Coordinates of C-alpha atoms and ligand atoms in Angstrom, one line a residue:
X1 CA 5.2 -4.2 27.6
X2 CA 8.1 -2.7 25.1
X3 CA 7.3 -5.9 22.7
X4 CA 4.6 -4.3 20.9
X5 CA 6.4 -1.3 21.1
X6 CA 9.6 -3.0 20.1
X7 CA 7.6 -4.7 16.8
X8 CA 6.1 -1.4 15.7
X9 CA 9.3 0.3 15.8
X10 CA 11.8 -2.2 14.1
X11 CA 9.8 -2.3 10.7
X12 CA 9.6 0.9 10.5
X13 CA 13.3 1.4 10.8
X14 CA 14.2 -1.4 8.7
X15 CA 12.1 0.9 6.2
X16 CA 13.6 4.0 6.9
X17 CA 16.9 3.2 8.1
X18 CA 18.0 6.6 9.9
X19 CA 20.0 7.2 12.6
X20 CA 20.3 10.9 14.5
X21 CA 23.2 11.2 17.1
X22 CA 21.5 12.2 20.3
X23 CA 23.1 12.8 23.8
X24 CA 21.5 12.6 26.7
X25 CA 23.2 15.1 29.9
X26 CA 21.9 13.4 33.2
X27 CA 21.4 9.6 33.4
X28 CA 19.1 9.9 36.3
X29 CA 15.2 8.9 36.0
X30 CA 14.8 10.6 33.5
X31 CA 17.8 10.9 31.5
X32 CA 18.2 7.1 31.4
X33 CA 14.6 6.0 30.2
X34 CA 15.1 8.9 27.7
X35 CA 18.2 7.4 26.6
X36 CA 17.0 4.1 26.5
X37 CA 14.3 5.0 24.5
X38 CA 15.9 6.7 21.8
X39 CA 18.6 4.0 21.5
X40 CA 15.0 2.3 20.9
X41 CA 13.6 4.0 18.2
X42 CA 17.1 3.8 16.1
X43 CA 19.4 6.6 17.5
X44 CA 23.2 6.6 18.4
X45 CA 22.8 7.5 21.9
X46 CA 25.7 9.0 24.4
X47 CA 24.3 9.0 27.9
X48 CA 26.6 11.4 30.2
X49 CA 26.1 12.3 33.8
X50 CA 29.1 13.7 35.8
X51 CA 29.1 10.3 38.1
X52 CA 32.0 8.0 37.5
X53 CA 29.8 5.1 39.2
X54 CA 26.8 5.6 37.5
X55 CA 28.4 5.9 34.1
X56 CA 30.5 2.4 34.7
X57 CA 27.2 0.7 36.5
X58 CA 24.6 2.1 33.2
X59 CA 27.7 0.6 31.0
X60 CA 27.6 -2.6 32.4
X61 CA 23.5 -2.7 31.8
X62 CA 22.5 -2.4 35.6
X63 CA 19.5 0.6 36.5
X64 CA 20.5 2.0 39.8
X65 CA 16.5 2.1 40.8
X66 CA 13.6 0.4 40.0
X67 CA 11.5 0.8 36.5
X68 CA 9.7 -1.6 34.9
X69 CA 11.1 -2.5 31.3
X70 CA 14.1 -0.2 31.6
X71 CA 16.8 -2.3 32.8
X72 CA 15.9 -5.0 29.9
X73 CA 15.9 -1.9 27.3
X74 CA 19.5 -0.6 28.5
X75 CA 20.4 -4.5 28.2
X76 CA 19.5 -4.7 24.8
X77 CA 21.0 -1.5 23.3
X78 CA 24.3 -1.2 25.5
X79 CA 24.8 -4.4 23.9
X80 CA 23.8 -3.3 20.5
X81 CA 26.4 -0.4 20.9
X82 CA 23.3 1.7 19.9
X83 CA 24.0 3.1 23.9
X84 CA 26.7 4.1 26.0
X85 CA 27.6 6.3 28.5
X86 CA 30.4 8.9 29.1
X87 CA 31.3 11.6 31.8
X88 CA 33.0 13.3 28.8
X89 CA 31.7 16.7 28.1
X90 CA 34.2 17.1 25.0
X91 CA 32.5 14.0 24.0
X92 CA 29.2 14.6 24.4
X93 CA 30.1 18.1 22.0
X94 CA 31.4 16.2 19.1
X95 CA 28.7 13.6 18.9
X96 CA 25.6 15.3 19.5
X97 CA 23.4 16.4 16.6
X98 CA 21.1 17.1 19.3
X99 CA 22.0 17.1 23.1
X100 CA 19.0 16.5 25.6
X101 CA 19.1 17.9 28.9
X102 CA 17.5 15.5 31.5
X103 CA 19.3 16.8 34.5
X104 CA 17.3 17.3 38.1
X105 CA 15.7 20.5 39.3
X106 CA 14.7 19.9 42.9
X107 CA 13.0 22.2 45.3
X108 CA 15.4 25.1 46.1
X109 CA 16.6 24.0 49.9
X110 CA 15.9 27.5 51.0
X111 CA 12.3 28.9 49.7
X112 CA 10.3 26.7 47.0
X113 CA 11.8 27.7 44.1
X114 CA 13.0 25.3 41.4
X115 CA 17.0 24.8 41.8
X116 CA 18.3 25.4 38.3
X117 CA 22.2 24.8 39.3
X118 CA 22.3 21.6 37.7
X119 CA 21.1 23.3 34.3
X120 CA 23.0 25.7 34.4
X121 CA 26.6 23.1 35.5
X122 CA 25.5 21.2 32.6
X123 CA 25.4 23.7 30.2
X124 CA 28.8 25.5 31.4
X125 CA 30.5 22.5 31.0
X126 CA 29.0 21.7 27.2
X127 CA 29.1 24.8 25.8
X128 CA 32.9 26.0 25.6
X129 CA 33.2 22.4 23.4
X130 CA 30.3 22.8 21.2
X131 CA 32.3 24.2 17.4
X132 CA 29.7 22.5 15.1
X133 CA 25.9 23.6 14.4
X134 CA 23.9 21.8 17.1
X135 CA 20.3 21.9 19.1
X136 CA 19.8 21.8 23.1
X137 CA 16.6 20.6 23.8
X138 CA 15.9 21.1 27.2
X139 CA 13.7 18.0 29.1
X140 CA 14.1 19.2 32.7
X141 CA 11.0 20.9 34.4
X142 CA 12.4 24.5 34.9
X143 CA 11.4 28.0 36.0
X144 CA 9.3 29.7 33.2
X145 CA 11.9 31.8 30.8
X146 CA 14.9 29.6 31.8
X147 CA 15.2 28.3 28.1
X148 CA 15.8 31.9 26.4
X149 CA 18.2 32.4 29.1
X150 CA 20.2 29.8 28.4
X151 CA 20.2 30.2 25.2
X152 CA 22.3 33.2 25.8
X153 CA 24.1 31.9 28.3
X154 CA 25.4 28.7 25.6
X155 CA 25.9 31.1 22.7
X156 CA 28.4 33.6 24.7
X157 CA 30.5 30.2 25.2
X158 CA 29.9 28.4 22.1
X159 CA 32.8 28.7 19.4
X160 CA 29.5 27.8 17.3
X161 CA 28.0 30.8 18.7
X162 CA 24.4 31.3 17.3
X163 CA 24.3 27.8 15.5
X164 CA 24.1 26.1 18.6
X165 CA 19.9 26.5 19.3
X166 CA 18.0 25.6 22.3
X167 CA 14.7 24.4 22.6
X168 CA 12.0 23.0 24.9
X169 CA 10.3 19.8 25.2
X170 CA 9.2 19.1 28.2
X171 CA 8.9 15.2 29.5
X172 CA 5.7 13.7 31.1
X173 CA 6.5 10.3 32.1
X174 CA 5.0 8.6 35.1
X175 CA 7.1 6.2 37.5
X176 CA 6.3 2.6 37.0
X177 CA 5.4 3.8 33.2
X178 CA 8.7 5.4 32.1
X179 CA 9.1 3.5 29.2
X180 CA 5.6 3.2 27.8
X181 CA 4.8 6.9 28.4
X182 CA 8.3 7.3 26.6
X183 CA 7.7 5.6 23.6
X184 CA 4.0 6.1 23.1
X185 CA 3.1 9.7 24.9
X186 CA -0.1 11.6 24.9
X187 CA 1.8 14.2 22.8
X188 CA 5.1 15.8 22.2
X189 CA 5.3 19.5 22.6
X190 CA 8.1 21.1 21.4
X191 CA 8.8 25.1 22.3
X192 CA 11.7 26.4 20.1
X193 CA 13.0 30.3 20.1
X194 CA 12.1 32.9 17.1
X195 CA 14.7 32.2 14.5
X196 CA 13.3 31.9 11.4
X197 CA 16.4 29.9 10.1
X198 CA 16.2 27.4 13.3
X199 CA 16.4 24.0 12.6
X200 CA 15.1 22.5 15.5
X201 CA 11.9 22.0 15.1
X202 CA 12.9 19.8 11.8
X203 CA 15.4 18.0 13.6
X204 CA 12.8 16.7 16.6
X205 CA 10.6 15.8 14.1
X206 CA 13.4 13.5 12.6
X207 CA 14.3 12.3 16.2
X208 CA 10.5 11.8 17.0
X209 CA 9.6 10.5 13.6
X210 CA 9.2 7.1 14.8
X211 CA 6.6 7.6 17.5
X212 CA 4.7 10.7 15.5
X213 CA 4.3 8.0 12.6
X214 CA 1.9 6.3 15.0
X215 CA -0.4 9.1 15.2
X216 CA 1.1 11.2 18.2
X217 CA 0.2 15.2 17.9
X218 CA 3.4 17.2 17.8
X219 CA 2.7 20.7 19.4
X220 CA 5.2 23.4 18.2
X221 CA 5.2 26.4 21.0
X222 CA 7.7 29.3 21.7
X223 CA 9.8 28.5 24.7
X224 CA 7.7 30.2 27.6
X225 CA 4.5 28.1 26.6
X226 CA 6.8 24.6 26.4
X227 CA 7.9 25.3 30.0
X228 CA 4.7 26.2 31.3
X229 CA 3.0 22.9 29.6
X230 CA 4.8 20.8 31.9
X231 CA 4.4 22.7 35.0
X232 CA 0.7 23.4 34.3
X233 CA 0.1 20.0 33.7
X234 CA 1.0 19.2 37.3
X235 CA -0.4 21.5 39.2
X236 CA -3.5 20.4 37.3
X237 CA -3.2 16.9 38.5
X238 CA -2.4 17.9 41.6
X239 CA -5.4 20.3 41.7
X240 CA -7.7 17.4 40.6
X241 CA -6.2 14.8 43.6
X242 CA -6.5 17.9 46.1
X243 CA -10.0 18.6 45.1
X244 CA -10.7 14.5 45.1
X245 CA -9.3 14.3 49.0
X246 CA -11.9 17.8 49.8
X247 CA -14.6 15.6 48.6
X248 CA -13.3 12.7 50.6
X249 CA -13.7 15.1 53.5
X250 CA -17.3 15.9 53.1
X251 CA -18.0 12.3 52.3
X252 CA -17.0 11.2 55.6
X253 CA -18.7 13.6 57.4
X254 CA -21.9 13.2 55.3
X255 CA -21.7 9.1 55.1
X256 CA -21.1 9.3 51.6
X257 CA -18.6 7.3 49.6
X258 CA -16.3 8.8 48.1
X259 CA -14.7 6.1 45.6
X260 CA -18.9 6.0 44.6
X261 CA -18.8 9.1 43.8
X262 CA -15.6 9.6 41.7
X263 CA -16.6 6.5 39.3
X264 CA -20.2 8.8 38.9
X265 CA -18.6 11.9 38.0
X266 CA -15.4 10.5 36.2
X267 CA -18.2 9.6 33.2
X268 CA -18.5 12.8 32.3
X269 CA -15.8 12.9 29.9
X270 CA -15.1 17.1 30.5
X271 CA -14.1 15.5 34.3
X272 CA -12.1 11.9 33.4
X273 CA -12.6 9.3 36.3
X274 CA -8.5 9.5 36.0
X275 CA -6.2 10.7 39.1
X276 CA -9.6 11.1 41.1
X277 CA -8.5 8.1 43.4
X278 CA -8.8 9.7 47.3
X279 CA -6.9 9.3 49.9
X280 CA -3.5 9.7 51.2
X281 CA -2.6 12.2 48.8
X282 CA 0.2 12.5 46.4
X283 CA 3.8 12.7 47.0
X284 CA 6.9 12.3 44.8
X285 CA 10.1 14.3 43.0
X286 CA 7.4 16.1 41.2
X287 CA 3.8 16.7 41.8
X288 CA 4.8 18.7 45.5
X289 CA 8.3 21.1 44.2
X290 CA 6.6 21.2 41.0
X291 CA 3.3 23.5 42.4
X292 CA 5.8 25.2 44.6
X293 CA 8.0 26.5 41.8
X294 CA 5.2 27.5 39.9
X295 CA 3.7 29.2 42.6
X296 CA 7.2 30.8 43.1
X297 CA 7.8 31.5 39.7
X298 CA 3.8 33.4 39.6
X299 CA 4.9 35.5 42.7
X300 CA 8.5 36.5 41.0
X301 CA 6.1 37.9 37.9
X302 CA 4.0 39.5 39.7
X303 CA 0.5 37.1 39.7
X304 CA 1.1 35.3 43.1
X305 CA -2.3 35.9 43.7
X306 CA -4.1 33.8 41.2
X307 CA -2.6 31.0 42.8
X308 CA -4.0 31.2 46.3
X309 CA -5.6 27.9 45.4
X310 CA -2.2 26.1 44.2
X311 CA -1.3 27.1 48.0
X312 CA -4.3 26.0 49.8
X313 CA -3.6 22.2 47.3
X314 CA -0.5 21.9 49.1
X315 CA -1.4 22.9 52.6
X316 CA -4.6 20.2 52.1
X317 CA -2.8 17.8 50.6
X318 CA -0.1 17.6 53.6
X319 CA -3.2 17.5 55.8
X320 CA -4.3 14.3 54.3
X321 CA -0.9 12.9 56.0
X322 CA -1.9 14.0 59.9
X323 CA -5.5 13.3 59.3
X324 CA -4.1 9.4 59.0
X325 CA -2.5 10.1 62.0
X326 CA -5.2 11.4 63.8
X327 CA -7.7 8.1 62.5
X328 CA -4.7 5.7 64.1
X329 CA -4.8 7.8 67.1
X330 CA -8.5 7.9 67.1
X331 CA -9.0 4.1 66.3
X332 CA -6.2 3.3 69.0
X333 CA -6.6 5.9 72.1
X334 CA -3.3 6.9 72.1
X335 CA -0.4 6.6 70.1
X336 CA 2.4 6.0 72.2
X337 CA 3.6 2.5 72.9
X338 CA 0.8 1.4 70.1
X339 CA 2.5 -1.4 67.6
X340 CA 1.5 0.3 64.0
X341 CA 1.7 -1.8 61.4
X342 CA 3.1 0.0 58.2
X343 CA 2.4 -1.4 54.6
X344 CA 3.9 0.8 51.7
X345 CA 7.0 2.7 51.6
X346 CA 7.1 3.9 48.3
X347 CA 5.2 7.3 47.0
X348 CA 3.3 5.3 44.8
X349 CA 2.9 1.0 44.0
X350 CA 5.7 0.1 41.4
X351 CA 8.6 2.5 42.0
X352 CA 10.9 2.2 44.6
X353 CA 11.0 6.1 45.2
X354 CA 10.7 7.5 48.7
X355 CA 11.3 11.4 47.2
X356 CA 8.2 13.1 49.4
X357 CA 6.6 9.8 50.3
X358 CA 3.4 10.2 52.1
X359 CA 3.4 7.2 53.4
X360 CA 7.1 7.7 55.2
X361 CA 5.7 11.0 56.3
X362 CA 3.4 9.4 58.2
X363 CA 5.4 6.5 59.5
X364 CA 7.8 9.2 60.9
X365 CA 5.0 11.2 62.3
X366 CA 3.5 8.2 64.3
X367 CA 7.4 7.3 65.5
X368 CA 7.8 11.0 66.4
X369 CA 4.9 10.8 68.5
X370 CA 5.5 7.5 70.5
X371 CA 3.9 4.5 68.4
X372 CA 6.8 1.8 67.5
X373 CA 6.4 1.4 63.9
X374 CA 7.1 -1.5 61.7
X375 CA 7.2 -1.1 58.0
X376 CA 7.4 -3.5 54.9
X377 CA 7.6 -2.6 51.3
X378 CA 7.8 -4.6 48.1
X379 CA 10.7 -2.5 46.5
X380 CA 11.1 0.6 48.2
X381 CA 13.1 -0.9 51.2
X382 CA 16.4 0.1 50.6
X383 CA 15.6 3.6 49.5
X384 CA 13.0 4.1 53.0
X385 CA 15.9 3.0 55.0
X386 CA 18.2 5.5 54.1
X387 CA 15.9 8.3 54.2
X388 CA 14.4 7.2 57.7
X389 CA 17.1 4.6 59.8
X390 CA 15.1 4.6 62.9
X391 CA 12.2 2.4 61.8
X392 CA 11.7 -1.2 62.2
X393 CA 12.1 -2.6 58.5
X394 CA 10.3 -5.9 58.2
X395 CA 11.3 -8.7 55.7
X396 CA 7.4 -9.5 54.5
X397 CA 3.9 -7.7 54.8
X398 CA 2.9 -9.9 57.7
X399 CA 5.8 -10.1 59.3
X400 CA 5.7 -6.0 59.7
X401 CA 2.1 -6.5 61.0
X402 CA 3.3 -9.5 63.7
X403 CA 1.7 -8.1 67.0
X404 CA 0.2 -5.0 65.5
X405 CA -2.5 -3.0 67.0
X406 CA -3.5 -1.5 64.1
X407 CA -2.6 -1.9 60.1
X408 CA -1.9 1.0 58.3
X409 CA -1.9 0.7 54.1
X410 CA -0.6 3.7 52.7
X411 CA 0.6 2.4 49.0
X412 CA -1.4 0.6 46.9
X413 CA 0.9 -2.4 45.8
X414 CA -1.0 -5.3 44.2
X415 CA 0.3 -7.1 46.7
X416 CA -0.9 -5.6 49.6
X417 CA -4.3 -5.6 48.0
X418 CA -3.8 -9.2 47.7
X419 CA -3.7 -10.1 51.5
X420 CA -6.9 -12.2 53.2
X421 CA -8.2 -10.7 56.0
X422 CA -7.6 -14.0 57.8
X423 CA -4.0 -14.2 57.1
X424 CA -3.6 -10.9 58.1
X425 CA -5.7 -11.5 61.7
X426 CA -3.4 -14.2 62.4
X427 CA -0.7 -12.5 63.4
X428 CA -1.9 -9.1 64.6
X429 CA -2.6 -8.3 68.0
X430 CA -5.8 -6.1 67.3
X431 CA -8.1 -6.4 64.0
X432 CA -7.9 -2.5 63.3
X433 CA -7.1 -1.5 59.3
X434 CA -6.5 1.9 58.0
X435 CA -7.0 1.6 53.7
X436 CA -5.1 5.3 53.2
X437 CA -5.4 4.4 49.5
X438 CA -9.2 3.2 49.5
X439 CA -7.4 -0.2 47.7
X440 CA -9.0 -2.9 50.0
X441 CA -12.4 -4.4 49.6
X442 CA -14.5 -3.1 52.6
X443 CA -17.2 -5.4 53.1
X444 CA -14.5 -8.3 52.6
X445 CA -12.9 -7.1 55.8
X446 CA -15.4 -6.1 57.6
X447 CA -17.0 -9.0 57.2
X448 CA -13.5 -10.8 58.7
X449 CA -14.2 -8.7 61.7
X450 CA -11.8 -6.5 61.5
X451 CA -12.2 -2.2 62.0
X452 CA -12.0 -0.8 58.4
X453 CA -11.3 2.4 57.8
X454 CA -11.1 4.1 54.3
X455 CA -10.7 7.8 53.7
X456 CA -13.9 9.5 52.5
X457 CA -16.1 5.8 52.6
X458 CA -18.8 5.7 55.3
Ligands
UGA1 C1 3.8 12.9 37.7 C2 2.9 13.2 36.5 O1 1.8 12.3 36.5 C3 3.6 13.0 35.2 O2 2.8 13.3 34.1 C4 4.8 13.9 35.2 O3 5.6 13.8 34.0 C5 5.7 13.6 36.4 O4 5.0 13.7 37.6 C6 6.9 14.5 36.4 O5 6.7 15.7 36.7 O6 8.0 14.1 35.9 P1 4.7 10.7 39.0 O7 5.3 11.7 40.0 O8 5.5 9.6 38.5 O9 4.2 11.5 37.7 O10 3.4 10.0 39.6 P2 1.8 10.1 39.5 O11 1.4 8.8 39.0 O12 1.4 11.3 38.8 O13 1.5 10.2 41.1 C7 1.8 11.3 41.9 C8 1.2 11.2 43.2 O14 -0.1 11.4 43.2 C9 1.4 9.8 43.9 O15 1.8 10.0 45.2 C10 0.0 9.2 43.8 O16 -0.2 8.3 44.8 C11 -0.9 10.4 43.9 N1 -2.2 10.2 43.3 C12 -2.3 10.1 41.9 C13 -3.3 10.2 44.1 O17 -3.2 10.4 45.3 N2 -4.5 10.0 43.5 C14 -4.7 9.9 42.2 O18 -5.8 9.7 41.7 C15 -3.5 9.9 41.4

C-alpha cells in the first residue's frame, strides 16, 4: 500500500531535499500515523505522549493496536532516526518548528459534550517552554471556537508570547486506512487566526508540500470553519448511514431490497453509492461522540434546534442494535438459554477497536437477557475482552458457532464472508444466520438451507 506512496515521495525529496522539525503531542491513533507519516514525507519528527510505556514500546518500533502499514512505517523511520519519541515537554519546545496536537477528545463522561482536558493538559504543559517563534496546529476534533481560545491560553504562557500561533487542520483518517488517507487525503484544510503577519499557513504548505505536489486542494479557512469541517463531515456520514438503515426499514416491510436499492441511487453522483451500506449501524471513537458534541456545541450557541435530526440519527442508529436483538429473538422464540453464535467484535472489519462497537452492544444485550453468547474475532479479541470479561471468547469463527442455535455476523471481515455455508452447518446446532452487515451472499445460503436474515433484504 505505502510503496507507491513511498516511490512518489522519495524522488521528490531527493529533489527538494527539505526537512521541517515537526512534533507530534499524543502518540495515540492518531498522533502515531500522523507521526509516521510525516517522518514519511521527509520531516524530523518528535512523537511525545505523557506515557512512559508507550514512548519506550513506539521507540522500539511496536504499534500498541492494529493498522495496516503503520507498524512497518514506524519500523522504517525509528530506524532512520527520521522518528522518535519523548515524554519531554521541554523537548518537544526546542524542536518544534511546528507542534501538532493529536491528543483524544472523548465524549464528556457526564453530558455529550466533547472532553477538551487533554487539549488543554497538553497545551499547559508546552506552553511555559515554548521561547522561539513557533505554530500549533491543532488535529484533534474539538468543540467549535476551542482554537482561538487556546491561542490565548498559549500566548499568556509563552515566553514567545504572540509568535507562538495556533492553527487548525483538522484530520480525516479512517481506521484500517490511517496511512493511505494520511498520505494521499481528499484535501487538507487548514484554518489559521487573523494575523496578517502569521506564518502558518506558509509553513503547512512547506510541511504538506509533498502530498499538495500530487494534486491535493489545500483549503485555507479561519479557525471556526476548520473545526466545524471535521465535525460536519461526520455528522454528514453519519446522517447518510442513518438515513441508509430508515430505508432498510421500509424495505423490509415493503419486500424491497435494500442493498438493490443503494447501488440504484449511489449512481447518481449528487448521492455517491459510498457509506450507504445498511445494516447494523455505525459505531466507533468517532462517528457517535462526534454528532453528540456538535449537537452539544449547537445547543451551547443557541441553534439546538436545527439539529433535531442529528438527535433522531443517533436514537435510530442505536435502534438498529435492539432490532438485531429482536430478529434473534424472533428467529429463536426466546432468548434465554439460546446458544448465539457471535462473528465480529470489532466496530468495523480491519481494526481491532471495540470504542462503541455495535456489534459488542449487541452481544452484551443478548447476555444481559439470558442467551449464552460465544464470540470470535479476527483481531479485535484482546481489546472485546477487556471491555466485556463475561463472554465466551472463541479461538476461531467455527469454533464460536460449535452448537449454535443461531449465527449472528455483525462485522464484515473478509473472512467471515469467506465461510461455506456447509462448513458452517457442520457444527451448529440450528441453520439460523443473522447478516447484520448485509456481507453474505443470500441465495448461496439459502440455498444451503439455512434461515438468512439480512437487514432491509426481503
Ligand atoms: C470516521 C470517518 O469516516 C473519518 O472520515 C473520520 O476522520 C473519522 O471517523 C474520525 O473522526 O477520526 P472511522 O470511525 O474510522 O472514520 O470509520 P468509518 O469507516 O467512517 O465507519 C464508521 C462506522 O460507520 C462503522 O461502524 C461502520 O461500520 C459504519 N458504516 C460505515 C456503516 O454502517 N455503513 C456505511 O455505509 C459506512
Amino acid at each position: 500500500m505505502t510503496g507507491g506512496v513511498r516511490g512518489t515521495f522519495e524522488g521528490s525529496l531527493a529533489k527538494w531535499g527539505f526537512r521541517v522539525q515537526v512534533v507530534v503531542i499524543g502518540a495515540g491513533y492518531l498522533g502515531t500515523t500522523h507521526a509516521a507519516c510525516m517522518a514519511q514525507i521527509g520531516h524530523s519528527v518528535l512523537g511525545i505522549d505523557i506515557s512512559e510505556e508507550k514512548v519506550a514500546k513506539l521507540q522500539s518500533g511496536e504499534v500498541p493496536f492494529f493498522e495496516p502499514g503503520l507498524e512497518a512505517l514506524l519500523r522504517e523511520h525509528v530506524a532512520s532516526g527520521r522518528l522518535r519519541f519523548s515524554t519531554s515537554f521541554e523537548e518537544a519546545a526546542a524542536f518544534g518548528d511546528v507542534h501538532f496536537l493529536a491528543v483524544g477528545t472523548p465524549q464528556s463522561t457526564r453530558g455529550r459534550a466533547g472532553d477538551v482536558s487533554c487539549v488543554n493538559a497538553a497545551i499547559d504543559s508546552l506552553s511555559p517552554h515554548l521561547a522561539r517563534p513557533t505554530v500549533i496546529a491543532g488535529k484533534s476534533t474539538v468543540p467549535v471556537g476551542t482554537a482561538r481560545r487556546l491561542a490565548e491560553r498559549v500566548q499568556a504562557a509563552a515566553p514567545a508570547r504572540e509568535a507562538v500561533e495556533v492553527a487548525w487542520n483538522p484530520e480525516f483518517l479512517r481506521e484500517g486506512f490511517a496511512v493511505e488517507g494520511t498520505l494521499r487525503p481528499d484535501r487538507i484544510v487548514v484554518g489559521a487566526g487573523d494575523r496578517p503577519e502569521g506564518r502558518a499557513i506558509e509553513l503547512l504548505r512547506e510541511v504538506y508540500s509533498l502530498i499538495l505536489a500530487e494534486g491535493v486542494p489545500f483549503l485555507v479557512t479561519d479557525l471556526e470553519t476548520a473545526e466545524l469541517v471535521k465535525v460536519a463531515a461526520n455528522a454528514f456520514l453519519a446522517t447518510k448511514v442513518g438515513f441508509i438503515n430508515a430505508i432498510a426499514e421500509l424495505c423490509e416491510a415493503a419486500g424491497a431490497d435494500v442493498a438493490m436499492l443503494a447501488d440504484a441511487i449511489g449512481r447518481d453522483e449528487r448521492i455517491g453509492r459510498q457509506y450507504l451500506n445498511a445494516g447494523l449501524g455505525f459505531g466507533g471513537g468517532c462517528l457517535p461522540k462526534d454528532i453528540r458534541a456538535l449537537v452539544a456545541r449547537a445547543e451551547e450557541l443557541g441553534v439546538g434546534d436545527a439539529f433535531a435530526f442529528l438527535r433522531e440519527v443517533d436514537n435510530g442508529n442505536m435502534r438498529q442494535r435492539s432490532r438485531v436483538v429482536d430478529i434473534s429473538r424472533e428467529i429463536c422464540g426466546s432468548l434465554i438459554g439460546t446458544n448465539v453464535a457471535i462473528l465480529g467484535a470489532a466496530f468495523k472489519p480491519d481494526t481491532d477497536d471495540v470504542r462503541d462497537s455495535p456489534a459488542l452492544s449487541v452481544a452484551g444485550q443478548l447476555q444481559l437477557q439470558g442467551a449464552n453468547v460465544s464470540i470470535y474475532d479476527p483481531k479485535a479479541m484482546d481489546n472485546a475482552r477487556k471491555t466485556m470479561p463475561t463472554l465466551d471468547y472463541a479461538v476461531t469463527s467455527l469454533d464460536a458457532c460449535r452448537g449454535a442455535d443461531i449465527v449472528l455476523v455483525l462485522t464484515e471481515w473478509k473472512e467471515f464472508q469467506n465461510i461455506q455455508p456447509g462448513d458452517l452447518g457442520a457444527v451448529t446446532q440450528t441453520k439460523n444466520i443473522v447478516d447484520a452487515r448485509n456481507c453474505l451472499d443470500s441465495r448461496q445460503w439459502r440455498a444451503a438451507g439455512w434461515t438468512y436474515r439480512g437487514l432491509g433484504r426481503s
